[in-house]
Every structure is written in C-alpha cells, then in structure tokens.
Coordinates of C-alpha atoms in Angstrom, one line a residue:
M1 CA 38.5 20.5 -23.1
A2 CA 36.5 22.0 -20.2
E3 CA 36.6 20.6 -16.7
Y4 CA 33.6 18.5 -15.4
D5 CA 31.6 19.3 -12.4
P6 CA 33.2 17.9 -9.2
Q7 CA 30.0 16.3 -8.1
Q8 CA 30.0 14.1 -11.2
A9 CA 33.2 12.4 -10.0
D10 CA 31.3 10.9 -7.0
P11 CA 29.8 7.6 -8.2
R12 CA 27.5 7.3 -5.1
A13 CA 26.0 10.8 -5.5
G14 CA 25.6 10.2 -9.3
R15 CA 23.8 6.9 -8.7
D16 CA 21.4 8.6 -6.3
R17 CA 20.6 11.3 -8.9
W18 CA 20.1 8.7 -11.6
Q19 CA 17.8 6.6 -9.3
A20 CA 15.7 9.6 -8.5
A21 CA 15.3 10.4 -12.2
Y22 CA 14.6 6.8 -13.1
D23 CA 11.9 6.5 -10.5
R24 CA 10.2 9.6 -11.9
A25 CA 10.2 8.3 -15.5
Q26 CA 7.9 5.9 -17.3
V27 CA 9.2 2.4 -17.9
R28 CA 8.0 -0.2 -20.4
D29 CA 5.9 -3.1 -19.2
A30 CA 8.4 -5.9 -20.0
D31 CA 10.2 -8.8 -18.4
F32 CA 13.6 -7.5 -17.5
T33 CA 15.2 -10.9 -16.7
T34 CA 17.7 -13.2 -18.4
L35 CA 16.5 -16.4 -20.1
S36 CA 17.5 -18.2 -16.8
G37 CA 15.1 -16.0 -14.9
D38 CA 17.7 -13.8 -13.2
P39 CA 16.7 -10.2 -12.7
V40 CA 18.6 -7.5 -14.7
D41 CA 19.2 -4.2 -13.0
P42 CA 18.4 -1.0 -15.0
V43 CA 22.0 0.1 -14.9
Y44 CA 25.3 -1.0 -13.6
G45 CA 28.2 1.0 -12.3
P46 CA 30.9 1.2 -9.6
A47 CA 30.2 -0.5 -6.4
E48 CA 29.8 1.7 -3.3
G49 CA 33.1 2.9 -2.1
D50 CA 35.0 2.1 -5.3
A51 CA 37.3 4.8 -6.6
V52 CA 37.1 5.2 -10.4
P53 CA 39.6 7.7 -11.8
G54 CA 38.0 9.7 -14.6
F55 CA 34.4 8.5 -13.7
E56 CA 33.1 12.0 -14.4
R57 CA 33.8 11.4 -18.1
I58 CA 31.5 8.3 -18.0
G59 CA 28.8 9.4 -15.6
W60 CA 25.3 8.0 -15.4
P61 CA 22.5 7.8 -18.1
G62 CA 20.5 10.9 -18.6
E63 CA 22.9 13.4 -17.2
Y64 CA 25.8 15.4 -18.4
P65 CA 28.0 14.5 -20.2
F66 CA 25.6 11.9 -21.5
T67 CA 28.3 9.4 -22.4
R68 CA 26.0 6.6 -21.2
G69 CA 22.9 7.9 -23.0
L70 CA 20.4 10.7 -23.2
H71 CA 17.7 9.3 -20.9
P72 CA 17.8 7.8 -17.4
T73 CA 15.7 4.9 -18.5
G74 CA 17.6 4.1 -21.7
Y75 CA 15.7 1.5 -23.8
R76 CA 13.7 0.5 -20.7
G77 CA 11.6 3.6 -21.3
R78 CA 11.2 2.9 -25.0
T79 CA 13.2 1.1 -27.6
W80 CA 14.7 2.9 -30.6
T81 CA 12.4 3.7 -33.5
I82 CA 12.7 1.2 -36.3
R83 CA 12.9 3.5 -39.3
Q84 CA 13.5 1.7 -42.6
F85 CA 14.8 3.9 -45.5
A86 CA 12.8 3.1 -48.6
G87 CA 12.0 4.5 -52.0
F88 CA 11.9 3.1 -55.5
G89 CA 10.0 3.6 -58.8
N90 CA 7.1 5.9 -58.5
A91 CA 5.1 7.2 -55.5
Q92 CA 2.5 4.5 -55.7
Q93 CA 5.1 1.6 -55.5
T94 CA 6.9 3.2 -52.6
N95 CA 3.6 3.8 -50.8
Q96 CA 2.9 0.1 -50.9
R97 CA 6.4 -0.6 -49.5
Y98 CA 5.8 1.9 -46.7
K99 CA 2.5 0.2 -45.8
M100 CA 4.3 -3.2 -45.8
I101 CA 7.0 -1.9 -43.4
L102 CA 4.5 -0.3 -41.0
A103 CA 2.2 -3.4 -41.0
R104 CA 5.2 -5.6 -40.1
G105 CA 6.3 -3.5 -37.2
G106 CA 8.2 -0.5 -38.5
G107 CA 7.9 2.5 -36.3
G108 CA 8.6 5.4 -38.7
L109 CA 9.1 6.3 -42.4
S110 CA 12.3 7.4 -44.2
V111 CA 12.1 8.6 -47.8
A112 CA 14.8 7.7 -50.3
F113 CA 14.5 10.0 -53.3
D114 CA 15.8 9.2 -56.8
M115 CA 18.8 11.2 -58.3
P116 CA 16.7 13.7 -60.3
T117 CA 14.7 14.6 -57.2
L118 CA 17.9 14.9 -55.1
M119 CA 19.3 17.3 -57.7
G120 CA 16.1 19.3 -58.0
R121 CA 15.3 18.2 -61.5
D122 CA 12.0 17.0 -62.9
S123 CA 11.7 13.6 -64.4
D124 CA 11.4 14.9 -67.9
D125 CA 14.6 17.0 -67.7
P126 CA 17.2 15.8 -70.2
H127 CA 19.6 15.2 -67.3
S128 CA 17.2 12.8 -65.7
I129 CA 17.2 10.2 -68.5
G130 CA 17.9 6.7 -67.2
E131 CA 17.8 7.8 -63.5
V132 CA 14.0 8.1 -62.8
G133 CA 13.0 5.9 -59.9
H134 CA 16.2 3.9 -59.9
C135 CA 18.0 4.8 -56.6
G136 CA 14.8 6.1 -54.9
V137 CA 11.3 7.4 -55.5
A138 CA 10.6 10.0 -58.2
I139 CA 8.8 13.0 -56.7
D140 CA 8.0 15.9 -59.1
S141 CA 5.1 17.6 -57.4
A142 CA 2.8 17.8 -54.4
A143 CA 0.5 15.5 -56.3
D144 CA 3.3 12.8 -56.1
M145 CA 3.7 13.5 -52.4
D146 CA -0.1 12.9 -51.9
V147 CA 0.3 9.5 -53.5
L148 CA 3.5 8.7 -51.6
F149 CA 1.7 9.1 -48.3
G150 CA -1.8 8.1 -49.4
G151 CA -3.5 6.1 -46.6
I152 CA -0.8 7.0 -44.1
G153 CA -1.7 9.6 -41.6
L154 CA 1.2 12.0 -41.5
E155 CA 0.2 13.5 -38.1
G156 CA 0.6 10.0 -36.5
V157 CA 3.9 8.8 -38.0
T158 CA 7.4 10.4 -37.8
T159 CA 8.7 10.9 -41.3
S160 CA 12.4 11.4 -42.3
M161 CA 13.4 12.8 -45.7
T162 CA 16.9 12.4 -46.9
I163 CA 17.4 15.3 -49.2
S164 CA 19.5 18.5 -49.0
G165 CA 19.8 20.6 -52.1
P166 CA 16.1 21.0 -52.9
A167 CA 15.0 20.3 -49.3
V168 CA 12.9 23.4 -48.9
P169 CA 10.5 22.8 -51.9
V170 CA 10.3 19.1 -51.1
F171 CA 9.5 19.9 -47.5
C172 CA 6.8 22.3 -48.6
M173 CA 5.3 19.5 -50.8
Y174 CA 5.2 17.3 -47.7
L175 CA 3.4 20.1 -45.8
V176 CA 0.9 20.5 -48.5
A177 CA 0.3 16.7 -48.6
A178 CA -0.2 16.7 -44.8
E179 CA -2.6 19.7 -45.0
R180 CA -4.7 18.0 -47.6
Q181 CA -5.0 15.0 -45.3
G182 CA -6.4 17.4 -42.7
A183 CA -3.3 17.2 -40.4
D184 CA -2.5 19.9 -37.9
L185 CA 0.9 21.0 -39.3
G186 CA 2.0 22.1 -35.9
K187 CA 1.9 18.5 -34.7
L188 CA 4.0 17.0 -37.5
N189 CA 7.1 15.1 -36.4
G190 CA 10.2 13.9 -38.2
T191 CA 13.4 15.0 -39.7
L192 CA 14.5 16.8 -42.9
Q193 CA 18.2 16.2 -43.7
T194 CA 19.0 19.6 -45.3
D195 CA 22.7 19.2 -44.5
I196 CA 24.5 20.9 -47.3
F197 CA 28.0 20.7 -45.8
K198 CA 28.1 17.0 -46.2
E199 CA 27.1 17.4 -49.9
Y200 CA 30.2 19.4 -50.5
I201 CA 32.3 17.1 -48.4
A202 CA 31.1 13.7 -49.6
Q203 CA 27.8 13.2 -51.4
K204 CA 28.1 16.0 -54.0
E205 CA 24.3 16.7 -54.4
W206 CA 24.5 20.4 -54.0
L207 CA 22.8 23.0 -56.2
F208 CA 24.4 26.3 -55.5
E209 CA 27.4 27.9 -53.6
P210 CA 27.3 27.4 -49.9
E211 CA 26.0 30.8 -48.9
P212 CA 22.5 30.7 -50.5
H213 CA 22.0 27.2 -49.3
L214 CA 22.9 28.3 -45.8
R215 CA 20.4 31.2 -46.0
L216 CA 17.7 28.7 -46.9
I217 CA 18.7 26.5 -44.0
G218 CA 18.5 29.4 -41.7
D219 CA 15.0 30.2 -43.0
L220 CA 14.0 26.5 -42.4
M221 CA 15.3 26.6 -38.8
E222 CA 13.3 29.7 -38.1
Y223 CA 10.2 28.4 -39.6
C224 CA 10.2 25.0 -37.9
A225 CA 11.1 26.5 -34.5
A226 CA 8.2 28.9 -34.7
N227 CA 5.6 26.7 -36.4
I228 CA 6.4 23.0 -36.2
P229 CA 8.5 22.6 -33.1
A230 CA 8.6 18.8 -33.0
Y231 CA 9.9 18.6 -36.6
K232 CA 13.7 18.6 -36.9
P233 CA 14.7 20.8 -39.9
L234 CA 18.3 19.7 -40.0
S235 CA 19.9 16.3 -39.7
V236 CA 23.7 16.7 -39.7
S237 CA 25.0 13.7 -41.6
G238 CA 28.1 11.7 -40.9
Y239 CA 26.7 8.7 -42.8
H240 CA 27.6 10.0 -46.2
I241 CA 31.1 11.1 -45.0
R242 CA 31.7 7.6 -43.8
E243 CA 30.3 6.0 -46.9
A244 CA 32.7 8.1 -48.9
G245 CA 35.6 6.3 -47.2
S246 CA 36.4 8.3 -44.0
T247 CA 37.6 6.7 -40.8
A248 CA 35.4 6.6 -37.7
A249 CA 37.4 9.6 -36.2
Q250 CA 36.9 11.6 -39.3
E251 CA 33.2 10.9 -39.4
L252 CA 32.9 12.0 -35.8
A253 CA 35.0 15.1 -36.2
F254 CA 33.7 16.3 -39.6
T255 CA 30.1 15.7 -38.6
L256 CA 30.3 17.6 -35.3
A257 CA 32.3 20.4 -36.9
D258 CA 29.4 20.8 -39.4
G259 CA 27.0 20.7 -36.5
F260 CA 28.8 23.5 -34.7
A261 CA 28.7 25.6 -37.9
Y262 CA 24.9 25.2 -38.1
V263 CA 24.7 26.3 -34.4
E264 CA 26.7 29.4 -35.4
L265 CA 24.3 29.9 -38.3
G266 CA 21.3 29.9 -36.0
L267 CA 23.0 32.3 -33.6
S268 CA 23.9 34.6 -36.5
R269 CA 20.2 34.8 -37.4
G270 CA 19.4 35.9 -33.9
L271 CA 17.7 32.7 -32.9
D272 CA 17.6 31.6 -29.3
I273 CA 19.9 28.6 -28.9
E274 CA 17.4 27.0 -26.4
T275 CA 14.8 27.1 -29.1
F276 CA 16.6 25.8 -32.1
A277 CA 19.3 23.5 -30.7
P278 CA 16.8 20.8 -29.7
G279 CA 15.7 20.8 -33.3
L280 CA 19.1 19.7 -34.5
S281 CA 19.6 16.0 -35.0
F282 CA 22.4 13.8 -36.4
F283 CA 22.8 10.8 -38.7
F284 CA 25.6 8.4 -38.3
D285 CA 27.0 5.3 -39.9
A286 CA 27.3 2.0 -38.0
H287 CA 30.3 0.3 -39.6
I288 CA 31.7 -3.2 -39.1
D289 CA 34.3 -2.4 -36.4
F290 CA 32.0 -3.3 -33.6
F291 CA 33.6 -1.6 -30.5
E292 CA 35.0 1.4 -32.4
E293 CA 31.5 2.2 -33.6
I294 CA 30.1 2.0 -30.0
A295 CA 32.8 4.3 -28.8
K296 CA 32.2 6.7 -31.6
F297 CA 28.6 7.2 -30.6
R298 CA 29.5 7.7 -26.9
A299 CA 32.2 10.2 -27.8
A300 CA 29.8 12.1 -30.0
R301 CA 27.2 12.7 -27.2
R302 CA 29.9 13.8 -24.8
I303 CA 31.6 16.3 -27.2
W304 CA 28.3 17.8 -28.3
A305 CA 27.0 18.3 -24.8
R306 CA 30.3 19.9 -23.7
E307 CA 30.5 22.3 -26.6
L308 CA 26.8 23.3 -26.5
R309 CA 27.1 24.0 -22.8
D310 CA 30.6 25.5 -22.6
R311 CA 31.3 27.1 -26.0
Y312 CA 27.9 28.2 -27.1
G313 CA 26.4 28.9 -23.7
A314 CA 23.3 26.8 -23.8
K315 CA 21.8 26.6 -20.3
S316 CA 19.1 23.9 -20.7
P317 CA 20.2 20.3 -20.6
R318 CA 17.6 19.7 -23.4
S319 CA 19.9 21.8 -25.7
W320 CA 22.9 19.7 -24.9
L321 CA 21.4 16.4 -26.1
M322 CA 22.7 14.8 -29.3
R323 CA 19.8 12.9 -30.9
F324 CA 20.8 10.7 -33.7
H325 CA 19.6 8.2 -36.3
T326 CA 21.9 5.4 -37.4
Q327 CA 22.1 3.3 -40.6
T328 CA 24.2 0.2 -41.0
A329 CA 27.1 0.6 -43.4
G330 CA 26.1 0.3 -47.1
V331 CA 29.7 0.4 -48.0
S332 CA 30.4 -2.8 -46.0
L333 CA 27.9 -4.8 -48.1
T334 CA 29.5 -7.1 -50.7
A335 CA 28.1 -8.3 -54.1
Q336 CA 29.9 -11.6 -53.5
Q337 CA 28.0 -14.0 -51.2
P338 CA 25.4 -11.4 -50.5
E339 CA 23.7 -13.5 -47.8
V340 CA 26.7 -12.9 -45.6
N341 CA 25.6 -9.3 -45.5
I342 CA 22.8 -10.4 -43.2
V343 CA 25.5 -11.2 -40.6
R344 CA 27.3 -7.9 -41.2
T345 CA 24.1 -5.9 -40.9
A346 CA 23.1 -7.6 -37.6
L347 CA 26.4 -6.9 -36.0
E348 CA 26.4 -3.2 -37.1
A349 CA 22.8 -2.8 -35.9
L350 CA 23.8 -4.3 -32.5
A351 CA 26.7 -1.7 -32.3
A352 CA 24.2 1.1 -33.0
V353 CA 21.9 -0.1 -30.2
L354 CA 24.7 -0.6 -27.7
G355 CA 25.9 2.9 -28.7
G356 CA 22.4 4.3 -27.8
T357 CA 20.9 5.3 -31.1
Q358 CA 17.4 6.9 -31.1
S359 CA 16.4 5.3 -34.4
L360 CA 17.8 2.8 -36.8
H361 CA 17.8 1.6 -40.4
T362 CA 19.1 -1.9 -41.2
N363 CA 20.3 -2.4 -44.8
S364 CA 19.0 -5.3 -46.8
F365 CA 21.4 -8.0 -47.9
D366 CA 21.0 -7.5 -51.6
E367 CA 21.7 -3.7 -51.7
A368 CA 25.2 -4.1 -53.1
L369 CA 23.4 -5.4 -56.3
A370 CA 20.2 -3.4 -56.5
L371 CA 17.4 -1.8 -54.6
P372 CA 16.1 -4.3 -52.1
T373 CA 13.4 -6.8 -52.7
E374 CA 10.5 -7.1 -50.4
H375 CA 11.9 -10.3 -49.0
A376 CA 15.3 -8.7 -48.2
V377 CA 13.5 -5.7 -46.6
K378 CA 11.5 -8.0 -44.3
L379 CA 14.7 -9.8 -43.2
A380 CA 16.3 -6.4 -42.4
L381 CA 13.3 -5.4 -40.4
R382 CA 13.2 -8.7 -38.5
T383 CA 16.9 -8.2 -37.7
Q384 CA 16.0 -5.2 -35.6
Q385 CA 13.1 -6.9 -34.0
V386 CA 15.2 -9.8 -32.9
I387 CA 17.8 -7.4 -31.3
A388 CA 15.0 -5.5 -29.5
H389 CA 13.0 -8.5 -28.2
E390 CA 15.2 -11.6 -28.0
T391 CA 18.8 -10.6 -27.1
G392 CA 18.2 -8.8 -23.8
V393 CA 20.4 -5.8 -24.8
A394 CA 17.5 -3.4 -24.2
S395 CA 17.0 -4.6 -20.6
T396 CA 19.9 -2.6 -19.1
I397 CA 21.2 0.8 -19.9
D398 CA 24.7 1.1 -21.6
P399 CA 25.8 -2.4 -20.7
L400 CA 29.3 -1.7 -22.0
G401 CA 29.8 1.4 -19.9
G402 CA 32.9 1.1 -17.8
S403 CA 34.6 -1.4 -20.0
Y404 CA 38.3 -0.6 -20.1
F405 CA 38.4 -1.2 -23.8
V406 CA 35.3 0.8 -24.7
E407 CA 36.1 3.7 -22.4
D408 CA 39.7 3.9 -23.8
L409 CA 38.4 3.9 -27.4
T410 CA 35.9 6.5 -26.5
N411 CA 38.6 8.8 -25.1
T412 CA 40.8 8.1 -28.1
L413 CA 38.2 9.0 -30.6
E414 CA 37.3 12.1 -28.6
A415 CA 40.9 13.3 -28.6
E416 CA 41.3 12.6 -32.4
A417 CA 38.1 14.7 -33.0
Y418 CA 39.5 17.6 -31.1
D419 CA 42.7 17.5 -33.1
Y420 CA 40.6 17.8 -36.3
F421 CA 38.6 20.6 -34.8
E422 CA 41.8 22.6 -34.3
R423 CA 42.9 21.9 -37.8
I424 CA 39.6 23.1 -39.2
R425 CA 39.7 26.2 -37.0
K426 CA 43.1 27.1 -38.3
L427 CA 41.7 26.9 -41.9
G428 CA 39.0 29.5 -40.9
G429 CA 36.1 27.1 -40.3
V430 CA 34.0 24.6 -42.2
I431 CA 33.3 26.7 -45.4
P432 CA 37.0 27.7 -45.9
A433 CA 38.0 24.1 -45.2
I434 CA 35.6 22.9 -47.9
K435 CA 37.0 25.4 -50.4
E436 CA 40.5 24.2 -49.6
N437 CA 39.4 20.6 -50.2
F438 CA 40.6 19.7 -46.7
F439 CA 37.8 17.3 -46.0
Q440 CA 37.9 15.7 -49.4
R441 CA 41.7 15.1 -49.2
E442 CA 41.5 13.5 -45.8
I443 CA 38.7 11.2 -46.8
A444 CA 40.4 10.3 -50.1
E445 CA 43.6 9.3 -48.3
A446 CA 41.7 7.2 -45.7
S447 CA 39.7 5.5 -48.5
F448 CA 42.9 4.8 -50.5
R449 CA 44.6 3.3 -47.4
F450 CA 41.7 1.0 -46.6
Q451 CA 41.3 -0.2 -50.2
S452 CA 45.0 -0.9 -50.5
E453 CA 44.9 -3.0 -47.3
V454 CA 42.1 -5.0 -48.8
E455 CA 43.8 -5.5 -52.1
R456 CA 47.0 -6.6 -50.3
G457 CA 45.0 -9.1 -48.2
E458 CA 45.9 -7.3 -45.0
R459 CA 42.3 -6.6 -44.2
V460 CA 40.1 -9.6 -44.7
I461 CA 36.7 -9.2 -46.4
V462 CA 34.9 -12.6 -46.3
G463 CA 33.9 -13.7 -49.7
V464 CA 36.0 -11.0 -51.4
N465 CA 39.6 -11.6 -50.7
R466 CA 39.3 -14.7 -48.6
Y467 CA 36.8 -17.6 -48.4
Q468 CA 35.6 -17.1 -51.9
D469 CA 32.9 -19.4 -53.3
A470 CA 33.6 -20.6 -56.8
D471 CA 30.1 -22.1 -57.1
E472 CA 28.2 -19.0 -56.1
K473 CA 24.8 -18.7 -57.7
P474 CA 23.1 -15.4 -58.5
I475 CA 20.2 -14.2 -56.3
E476 CA 16.9 -12.7 -57.3
I477 CA 17.1 -8.9 -57.4
L478 CA 14.6 -6.1 -57.9
H479 CA 14.4 -4.7 -61.4
I480 CA 12.8 -1.3 -62.1
D481 CA 10.5 -1.4 -65.1
A482 CA 11.9 0.8 -67.9
A483 CA 8.4 1.8 -68.7
L484 CA 8.1 3.6 -65.4
E485 CA 10.3 6.5 -66.4
Q486 CA 8.1 7.3 -69.4
K487 CA 4.9 7.1 -67.2
Q488 CA 6.5 9.5 -64.7
I489 CA 7.5 11.9 -67.5
E490 CA 3.9 11.8 -68.9
R491 CA 2.6 12.5 -65.4
V492 CA 4.7 15.6 -64.8
R493 CA 3.9 17.0 -68.3
A494 CA 0.2 16.4 -67.7
L495 CA 0.5 18.3 -64.4
R496 CA 1.9 21.3 -66.2
G497 CA -0.8 21.1 -68.8
R498 CA -3.7 21.3 -66.3
R499 CA -2.4 23.5 -63.6
D500 CA -3.2 27.2 -63.3
S501 CA 0.3 28.5 -64.2
D502 CA -0.7 32.1 -63.7
A503 CA -1.8 31.4 -60.2
V504 CA 1.5 29.6 -59.5
E505 CA 3.5 32.6 -60.8
R506 CA 1.5 35.0 -58.7
A507 CA 2.0 32.9 -55.6
L508 CA 5.7 32.9 -56.1
A509 CA 5.9 36.6 -57.1
D510 CA 3.9 37.6 -54.0
R511 CA 6.6 36.1 -51.8
D512 CA 9.6 37.5 -53.6
A513 CA 10.1 34.4 -55.7
G514 CA 13.2 35.5 -57.5
Y515 CA 15.3 36.0 -54.3
L516 CA 17.6 33.0 -54.8
A517 CA 18.0 33.5 -58.5
R518 CA 18.8 37.2 -57.9
W519 CA 21.2 36.3 -55.1
I520 CA 23.1 34.0 -57.4
G521 CA 23.0 36.5 -60.2
E522 CA 24.5 39.2 -58.0
A523 CA 27.2 36.8 -57.0
A524 CA 28.1 35.5 -60.4
G525 CA 27.1 37.9 -63.1
N526 CA 24.7 36.4 -65.6
R527 CA 24.1 33.1 -63.8
R528 CA 20.4 33.9 -63.1
Q529 CA 19.8 34.5 -66.8
L530 CA 21.5 31.3 -67.7
I531 CA 19.4 29.3 -65.2
E532 CA 16.2 30.8 -66.5
E533 CA 17.1 30.3 -70.1
A534 CA 18.1 26.7 -69.4
Y535 CA 14.8 25.7 -68.0
P536 CA 12.1 27.7 -69.9
D537 CA 9.6 24.8 -69.4
A538 CA 10.5 23.9 -65.8
G539 CA 8.0 21.7 -64.0
A540 CA 6.9 21.7 -60.4
L541 CA 10.0 20.7 -58.4
Q542 CA 12.5 22.3 -60.8
R543 CA 10.5 25.5 -61.0
L544 CA 10.4 25.9 -57.2
T545 CA 14.1 24.9 -56.9
V546 CA 15.2 27.7 -59.2
H547 CA 12.8 30.4 -57.8
V548 CA 12.8 30.2 -54.1
P549 CA 11.0 32.9 -52.1
D550 CA 12.7 35.0 -49.5
R551 CA 13.0 34.4 -45.8
L552 CA 9.9 33.2 -43.8
G553 CA 7.8 33.8 -46.9
V554 CA 9.6 30.8 -48.5
F555 CA 7.1 28.4 -47.0
A556 CA 4.0 30.4 -47.5
G557 CA 5.0 31.2 -51.1
I558 CA 5.9 27.7 -52.1
T559 CA 2.9 26.1 -50.4
Q560 CA 0.6 28.7 -52.0
A561 CA 2.1 27.9 -55.4
L562 CA 1.6 24.1 -54.9
A563 CA -1.9 24.6 -53.8
A564 CA -2.5 26.7 -57.0
E565 CA -1.8 23.6 -59.0
R566 CA -5.5 22.7 -58.3
I567 CA -4.7 18.9 -58.3

C-alpha cells in the first residue's frame, strides 16, 4: 500500500482544511440538535494536541483517503437518495408502483426487470414461459418503456436500471422513451448496471463470452462520457456477489477488482481517466453484521481512492471518489416469521447510512416469499424516512469514525482485500480468474461454511433455528395474474405486426448491425448462423440483443431502429 501524505497525519491541520471546505459548502436547513436540545457538531475528531497514531488512514470527511466520506458536509449537505428497487408484472403495473413510491417520498427510481428481459429474450420466446413479469417487469420494446415511465419526467428523476447482458439495447429504449417525452438527453441522470463480470462470478445472466460484452461496455462508457455526462454507464456490483454467499471481505475484494478491470478497459480504449472515472459507480450489499458492514464501506472508499490516484494516475480528486448505492441483504430475509425481517432491514439500512452510502434501497419484509405488496413497500420506504428524520444519525458526519473497533475492522477488511488482489493478479487478472472458477470456488466455500454453521446451530437465525413459532400464520403476499403473460405475449406480437420491419432492418444495417454476431461467429465457427436460425422471428429486445451495431454507432443505430417501429 502506498504511503499517505505527511500533512494528513496532523489532526489540527486536517480539521482546519475540513472546516474551510465545510464553510464553503451548502448545508441543509435543519435542526442539528439532540432531542434534549443539545447542539450536535458537524464532525468529531481528535482533540487539539492529541496524538493519534495512524490518523492519516482515517482523516477528515471530503478529503483523501475519504475513509470518513466523500463530502465535507456528509448528510448535512443532503441526505442519501431513497431509491426503491421495483418492478413486477407489466409496464403499466410497475408505473403505478413508481408513482406511489415517488408520491410517498421516494427520491429516485430503480427498475427491476423480469428474467426474460434480463436474458435478452422477448416475452413470447419459448424460454420465457412461466417467467414473464414474475421477478420484475417485462420490457420487450421502447413502447413498453414509454408506458413504464408514463407521467414521470425522466429529465427530473434519477433512474437506475439493474441489467447487464442486454444493457445496451435496454438503455437505448430508455433514451427513446426520454426523447419522446421531450427530454434533453444530455441532462439525464442515473445508473445502468452493465457489470458483466459479476454475472460470470455470481448472478449468471450473461449472454456471450466476456470479450464482446466488454467491447459493448467500452462503447457505452465512451458514449455516456461524450453525450450524457451525468449518467453513470456502469455500476460495479458487489451485491450479487454477496447474495451468492460471499463474505464481506470477498464482496469488497472481488467488487473492487472488477472495478479496476473496468478502469483498465477505459484506459485501453484511449479514454481520459479524468473523464470516465467519475462515471463509474458501485453497488454494495448491507448485510446483518452491523459493524463489519460499516467497516466494509469505509475500506472500499479508501482502497478505491488510493488505487485510482497511485496505480492509475488520476490527478483530480473527483476521479478518486467511490460513489455507491446500497441495498439491504435479500439473503438475510427469512420466510419464517417474516415480520422480523422489518427489524433486520432497519439495522442493515442503518449500517449503510453510517457507512456513508449515496443511495439506498430497503427490502420489504415479505420478499422471501414473493414480490412485495404495496403495504410492505410502504413500510420499507418509511424505514428509511425514520432513519433520516428521527434518529439523528444524519446530524453529524461519520459518527463512528475513530472507534477502536470500527477502525480495526476497517483495516482488517482492507488487508484481506489486498490479499485477494494479489491472488487475482497471480492468476492473470479478472477474466483469467473467472475462467479458472476462482471467484466461484471462493464464494461456494464461504456459502457452504455459513450454511453449515446455521444447520449446526452455531450461527443463530431468529425464527429459523431458534425461537421458532409453532403457531405462525401465513401473511398476505402478492400474486402475479397468470393472464398477464399471455397479454404481454400478444402485445409483443402485435408490435411486430404493425412496425415497419424494413425500416428497422435498414437502421440496423446502416450502423453495422451484424458486428456482434460476426464477432461471435469469428470466435466460434458457426455460432452466428446458429443464433440467427434459432430466432427467425425475433422481436424488439431479442432482435436488438443479437444484432448489436458497432462502436459509437451502437446507440444511433438502435435508437433509429426503435424509432422506426412507428409506435
């Protein structure tokens, strides 16, 4: 690890720098006092004259190494964005859920897609049977995207989309929907996940070999940097790694290793690191081990800042910042005594806030059983609002900074992450490590160890292996109407029947539409032919997933094709 600047070891000088930055910044108009009326300082640190060994690793909010947070004002400047992940059934049903969330205080949107959409398949594809609208919303076309965001001005709300394999065509559908609203595309803000490494490592929703996916991600990074600078084209996800069974240290290490690989991808494309690095964001899990999670977030910021500055040569502090979204741990939810999940989620959300997250999703208590009901979603939303407005945790910045326990855990997780970085380096990097099943084996061993401890009763899960309730009564859950799938199938088939297919084909051909199919064909013999023969009647999403245009033309080509649908 690189050395820190000597001036950062001086608490007095650091406090003076922080105070100057805080005084220049804008602060919320709020009552920063305790319930007893005692004033709360913006930040706490060593008293004047105190010697604090290693203080340069802790520092002050808003300055390198950002252990205590990205901004000198913390949540005094603005609280985190309440961004509830939602999607079920069809676009109209999900649109209603979004409007409910926004009306009740949600600050941003986060789209959950169903499995066919995540795999780039239309709703009428044989592989989609039984899955349409069940784990998220079904999106087959730009017309569906119009409905999804109907009555919601996309220029005025940040929108996150959790999708990786077919991320490019889905993003283009989003751009078309925004354009049809009259939005200035250059002002759009949000996040597209696009993280294909975590698909190979954990979630398994990849479509091709790594190399063509990476070329598309590079195209996306170039396009957003040049045309939609506020939109983050890549959200490096540790969430799915953790949900697959990893430890906190593995989530930290594997996620950051993936992030470094994407930095190297951008550099290999000749992009300026000061231009594209601020467009990278992260997505972490907030699990149930309260202090370990807080330490994980603090270590992540510190490692990222150090590596971007010292390894990759970024000069601007803006390029060193790790911005991240957090979601509470779905894997910690239990089907037994599901109301207890409200408590788990509240504690996990509090850990995310004390760890300095930029945005947060809180899971609903019934999600171990089904997609959440409106009642459960409202409780999850209110959980964040109670933390933000009633607990006082947003009144002071990094209130656990300097805690012996938290700082030691932060250092421990940081060291464990660097051990993993070295092991990955020796394997040749992230892609060779994926091909060697390194990540998958490490996660499988951690998951098996945890489950074994639960089954032996060594790790207590309330309501599962201790404090069971023999008289437990079932709760009301959300059911997806089976008729919805057929309606969505009819919708996508009607779209094909009325669109100008020749115009679609011309728009794709004009932008070298066969690039990806040809790339795959060159790499694997007759695979292109097999793909085309398998989907002779491909619909909107599936058609665009198989035939992706080349380089920067990818966006113009797809958006022209979507516009050619004439719907």
